Amino acid sequence: MKDGAVVTTMTNEAAGHAVRSRASQAAAFSVEFNGWDAVAGEWNGAYRRGEATIFQHRSWLDAWYRAFAARPDLEPMVATVRDRATGELALLLPMIRREHRRVRVVEFADLDLTDYNAPLLGPAAPREPKAAAALWRDLRR
């Protein structure tokens, strides 16, 4: 050791665990709720980057949200979740806000008519359970 430097060695497995732990602790997401029209363009870009179902296609969501546009008790909204540190897209999640017995409820945009309630994942989508839990916590908040 030179100049009092301390040398620490670590196995590859331990180093990988340390990096994953820091990544999990640092996972923080920003969440915005916007109307469909505000995010439709970004939706197209995210859809082209990854695998998606027909129910995640912009045409489907355009038609879906238009079908309920005249209902005064429904407000289309999309949750846009980004990695807070990088601004990179983690997910887009179609939702609605509706009034149910004078209580405002935010829920999946399926209205119990379809089985669709999955987010469209972006490049910053969590890949481990702790980061996914952090995303869900930030989304619910």
PDB file of C-alpha atoms in Angstrom:
ATOM      1  CA  MET A   1       0.000   0.000   0.000  1.00  0.00           C
ATOM      2  CA  LYS A   2       1.229   3.400  -0.938  1.00  0.00           C
ATOM      3  CA  ASP A   3       0.443   6.599   0.965  1.00  0.00           C
ATOM      4  CA  GLY A   4      -1.859   4.770   3.389  1.00  0.00           C
ATOM      5  CA  ALA A   5      -4.266   3.625   0.658  1.00  0.00           C
ATOM      6  CA  VAL A   6      -6.472   0.688   1.539  1.00  0.00           C
ATOM      7  CA  VAL A   7      -7.125  -1.950  -1.074  1.00  0.00           C
ATOM      8  CA  THR A   8     -10.437  -3.762  -0.919  1.00  0.00           C
ATOM      9  CA  THR A   9     -11.273  -6.753  -3.044  1.00  0.00           C
ATOM     10  CA  MET A  10     -14.691  -8.109  -3.764  1.00  0.00           C
ATOM     11  CA  THR A  11     -15.983 -11.063  -5.713  1.00  0.00           C
ATOM     12  CA  ASN A  12     -17.879 -10.399  -8.937  1.00  0.00           C
ATOM     13  CA  GLU A  13     -21.051 -11.636  -7.256  1.00  0.00           C
ATOM     14  CA  ALA A  14     -20.631  -9.253  -4.302  1.00  0.00           C
ATOM     15  CA  ALA A  15     -19.827  -6.348  -6.628  1.00  0.00           C
ATOM     16  CA  GLY A  16     -22.933  -7.059  -8.676  1.00  0.00           C
ATOM     17  CA  HIS A  17     -25.042  -7.171  -5.521  1.00  0.00           C
ATOM     18  CA  ALA A  18     -23.620  -3.827  -4.349  1.00  0.00           C
ATOM     19  CA  VAL A  19     -24.431  -2.188  -7.690  1.00  0.00           C
ATOM     20  CA  ARG A  20     -27.958  -3.642  -7.697  1.00  0.00           C
ATOM     21  CA  SER A  21     -28.527  -2.470  -4.118  1.00  0.00           C
ATOM     22  CA  ARG A  22     -27.471   1.074  -4.962  1.00  0.00           C
ATOM     23  CA  ALA A  23     -29.690   1.033  -8.051  1.00  0.00           C
ATOM     24  CA  SER A  24     -32.648  -0.164  -5.985  1.00  0.00           C
ATOM     25  CA  GLN A  25     -32.122   2.468  -3.333  1.00  0.00           C
ATOM     26  CA  ALA A  26     -31.759   5.200  -5.925  1.00  0.00           C
ATOM     27  CA  ALA A  27     -34.862   4.231  -7.900  1.00  0.00           C
ATOM     28  CA  ALA A  28     -37.176   7.200  -7.883  1.00  0.00           C
ATOM     29  CA  PHE A  29     -39.720   8.113 -10.455  1.00  0.00           C
ATOM     30  CA  SER A  30     -41.626  11.223 -11.433  1.00  0.00           C
ATOM     31  CA  VAL A  31     -45.275  10.782 -12.328  1.00  0.00           C
ATOM     32  CA  GLU A  32     -47.525  13.026 -14.374  1.00  0.00           C
ATOM     33  CA  PHE A  33     -51.174  12.573 -15.287  1.00  0.00           C
ATOM     34  CA  ASN A  34     -52.220  14.108 -18.591  1.00  0.00           C
ATOM     35  CA  GLY A  35     -55.082  13.796 -20.998  1.00  0.00           C
ATOM     36  CA  TRP A  36     -54.746  11.379 -23.883  1.00  0.00           C
ATOM     37  CA  ASP A  37     -54.215  14.141 -26.455  1.00  0.00           C
ATOM     38  CA  ALA A  38     -51.185  15.419 -24.521  1.00  0.00           C
ATOM     39  CA  VAL A  39     -49.359  12.074 -24.618  1.00  0.00           C
ATOM     40  CA  ALA A  40     -50.605  10.429 -27.825  1.00  0.00           C
ATOM     41  CA  GLY A  41     -47.480  11.434 -29.777  1.00  0.00           C
ATOM     42  CA  GLU A  42     -45.132  10.070 -27.145  1.00  0.00           C
ATOM     43  CA  TRP A  43     -47.220   6.907 -27.003  1.00  0.00           C
ATOM     44  CA  ASN A  44     -46.467   6.232 -30.666  1.00  0.00           C
ATOM     45  CA  GLY A  45     -42.726   6.512 -30.050  1.00  0.00           C
ATOM     46  CA  ALA A  46     -42.839   4.197 -27.044  1.00  0.00           C
ATOM     47  CA  TYR A  47     -45.031   1.702 -28.897  1.00  0.00           C
ATOM     48  CA  ARG A  48     -42.550   1.443 -31.771  1.00  0.00           C
ATOM     49  CA  ARG A  49     -39.620   0.785 -29.418  1.00  0.00           C
ATOM     50  CA  GLY A  50     -41.013  -2.248 -27.639  1.00  0.00           C
ATOM     51  CA  GLU A  51     -43.344  -5.141 -27.892  1.00  0.00           C
ATOM     52  CA  ALA A  52     -46.975  -4.290 -27.345  1.00  0.00           C
ATOM     53  CA  THR A  53     -50.405  -5.770 -27.795  1.00  0.00           C
ATOM     54  CA  ILE A  54     -53.122  -4.461 -30.080  1.00  0.00           C
ATOM     55  CA  PHE A  55     -54.749  -2.965 -26.980  1.00  0.00           C
ATOM     56  CA  GLN A  56     -51.652  -0.827 -26.521  1.00  0.00           C
ATOM     57  CA  HIS A  57     -51.768   0.618 -30.025  1.00  0.00           C
ATOM     58  CA  ARG A  58     -52.504   4.319 -30.423  1.00  0.00           C
ATOM     59  CA  SER A  59     -55.448   3.608 -32.748  1.00  0.00           C
ATOM     60  CA  TRP A  60     -57.106   1.439 -30.118  1.00  0.00           C
ATOM     61  CA  LEU A  61     -56.646   4.026 -27.368  1.00  0.00           C
ATOM     62  CA  ASP A  62     -57.777   6.899 -29.613  1.00  0.00           C
ATOM     63  CA  ALA A  63     -61.002   5.034 -30.325  1.00  0.00           C
ATOM     64  CA  TRP A  64     -61.406   3.912 -26.721  1.00  0.00           C
ATOM     65  CA  TYR A  65     -61.031   7.377 -25.234  1.00  0.00           C
ATOM     66  CA  ARG A  66     -63.215   8.951 -27.962  1.00  0.00           C
ATOM     67  CA  ALA A  67     -65.989   6.460 -27.221  1.00  0.00           C
ATOM     68  CA  PHE A  68     -66.286   7.803 -23.692  1.00  0.00           C
ATOM     69  CA  ALA A  69     -65.453  11.458 -24.374  1.00  0.00           C
ATOM     70  CA  ALA A  70     -69.079  12.588 -24.066  1.00  0.00           C
ATOM     71  CA  ARG A  71     -69.532  11.077 -20.611  1.00  0.00           C
ATOM     72  CA  PRO A  72     -69.305  13.874 -18.045  1.00  0.00           C
ATOM     73  CA  ASP A  73     -68.416  11.416 -15.266  1.00  0.00           C
ATOM     74  CA  LEU A  74     -65.248  10.160 -17.035  1.00  0.00           C
ATOM     75  CA  GLU A  75     -61.972  11.934 -17.613  1.00  0.00           C
ATOM     76  CA  PRO A  76     -59.361  10.141 -19.746  1.00  0.00           C
ATOM     77  CA  MET A  77     -55.889  10.366 -18.339  1.00  0.00           C
ATOM     78  CA  VAL A  78     -52.552   8.701 -18.889  1.00  0.00           C
ATOM     79  CA  ALA A  79     -49.940   8.225 -16.196  1.00  0.00           C
ATOM     80  CA  THR A  80     -46.505   9.031 -17.576  1.00  0.00           C
ATOM     81  CA  VAL A  81     -43.742   7.707 -15.337  1.00  0.00           C
ATOM     82  CA  ARG A  82     -40.114   8.690 -15.845  1.00  0.00           C
ATOM     83  CA  ASP A  83     -36.843   7.922 -14.154  1.00  0.00           C
ATOM     84  CA  ARG A  84     -36.359  11.004 -11.987  1.00  0.00           C
ATOM     85  CA  ALA A  85     -32.579  11.081 -12.486  1.00  0.00           C
ATOM     86  CA  THR A  86     -32.497  10.722 -16.275  1.00  0.00           C
ATOM     87  CA  GLY A  87     -35.970  11.776 -17.426  1.00  0.00           C
ATOM     88  CA  GLU A  88     -36.139   8.592 -19.467  1.00  0.00           C
ATOM     89  CA  LEU A  89     -39.583   7.036 -19.967  1.00  0.00           C
ATOM     90  CA  ALA A  90     -40.378   4.110 -17.646  1.00  0.00           C
ATOM     91  CA  LEU A  91     -44.011   3.543 -18.562  1.00  0.00           C
ATOM     92  CA  LEU A  92     -47.236   4.950 -19.898  1.00  0.00           C
ATOM     93  CA  LEU A  93     -50.422   3.692 -18.281  1.00  0.00           C
ATOM     94  CA  PRO A  94     -53.901   4.471 -19.665  1.00  0.00           C
ATOM     95  CA  MET A  95     -56.286   5.406 -16.875  1.00  0.00           C
ATOM     96  CA  ILE A  96     -59.505   7.250 -16.252  1.00  0.00           C
ATOM     97  CA  ARG A  97     -60.810   9.390 -13.461  1.00  0.00           C
ATOM     98  CA  ARG A  98     -64.503   8.991 -12.826  1.00  0.00           C
ATOM     99  CA  GLU A  99     -67.032   9.928 -10.268  1.00  0.00           C
ATOM    100  CA  HIS A 100     -68.620   7.083  -8.389  1.00  0.00           C
ATOM    101  CA  ARG A 101     -71.193   8.053  -5.766  1.00  0.00           C
ATOM    102  CA  ARG A 102     -69.656  11.532  -5.513  1.00  0.00           C
ATOM    103  CA  VAL A 103     -66.169  10.144  -4.944  1.00  0.00           C
ATOM    104  CA  ARG A 104     -63.443  10.615  -7.549  1.00  0.00           C
ATOM    105  CA  VAL A 105     -61.772   7.344  -8.457  1.00  0.00           C
ATOM    106  CA  VAL A 106     -58.651   6.872 -10.611  1.00  0.00           C
ATOM    107  CA  GLU A 107     -58.553   3.447 -12.195  1.00  0.00           C
ATOM    108  CA  PHE A 108     -57.450   1.463 -15.203  1.00  0.00           C
ATOM    109  CA  ALA A 109     -59.103   2.565 -18.433  1.00  0.00           C
ATOM    110  CA  ASP A 110     -60.774  -0.782 -19.062  1.00  0.00           C
ATOM    111  CA  LEU A 111     -64.175   0.070 -17.501  1.00  0.00           C
ATOM    112  CA  ASP A 112     -64.588  -3.643 -16.806  1.00  0.00           C
ATOM    113  CA  LEU A 113     -65.281  -4.122 -20.516  1.00  0.00           C
ATOM    114  CA  THR A 114     -61.871  -5.336 -21.648  1.00  0.00           C
ATOM    115  CA  ASP A 115     -58.991  -7.184 -20.074  1.00  0.00           C
ATOM    116  CA  TYR A 116     -56.673  -4.323 -20.865  1.00  0.00           C
ATOM    117  CA  ASN A 117     -54.879  -2.692 -17.981  1.00  0.00           C
ATOM    118  CA  ALA A 118     -51.188  -3.158 -18.725  1.00  0.00           C
ATOM    119  CA  PRO A 119     -48.681  -0.333 -19.014  1.00  0.00           C
ATOM    120  CA  LEU A 120     -46.616   0.300 -22.109  1.00  0.00           C
ATOM    121  CA  LEU A 121     -43.041  -0.086 -20.891  1.00  0.00           C
ATOM    122  CA  GLY A 122     -40.278   2.325 -21.826  1.00  0.00           C
ATOM    123  CA  PRO A 123     -36.493   1.960 -21.661  1.00  0.00           C
ATOM    124  CA  ALA A 124     -36.348   3.001 -17.973  1.00  0.00           C
ATOM    125  CA  ALA A 125     -38.912   0.412 -16.847  1.00  0.00           C
ATOM    126  CA  PRO A 126     -37.761  -1.350 -13.675  1.00  0.00           C
ATOM    127  CA  ARG A 127     -36.089  -4.685 -14.135  1.00  0.00           C
ATOM    128  CA  GLU A 128     -35.965  -5.776 -10.506  1.00  0.00           C
ATOM    129  CA  PRO A 129     -38.585  -6.105  -7.769  1.00  0.00           C
ATOM    130  CA  LYS A 130     -37.350  -3.263  -5.526  1.00  0.00           C
ATOM    131  CA  ALA A 131     -37.319  -0.751  -8.379  1.00  0.00           C
ATOM    132  CA  ALA A 132     -40.777  -1.940  -9.516  1.00  0.00           C
ATOM    133  CA  ALA A 133     -42.068  -1.459  -5.957  1.00  0.00           C
ATOM    134  CA  ALA A 134     -40.588   2.068  -5.935  1.00  0.00           C
ATOM    135  CA  LEU A 135     -42.305   2.853  -9.232  1.00  0.00           C
ATOM    136  CA  TRP A 136     -45.656   1.570  -7.965  1.00  0.00           C
ATOM    137  CA  ARG A 137     -45.229   3.557  -4.716  1.00  0.00           C
ATOM    138  CA  ASP A 138     -44.487   6.754  -6.659  1.00  0.00           C
ATOM    139  CA  LEU A 139     -47.393   6.142  -9.042  1.00  0.00           C
ATOM    140  CA  ARG A 140     -49.878   5.625  -6.197  1.00  0.00           C
ATOM    141  CA  ARG A 141     -48.624   8.720  -4.401  1.00  0.00           C
TER     142      ARG A 141
END
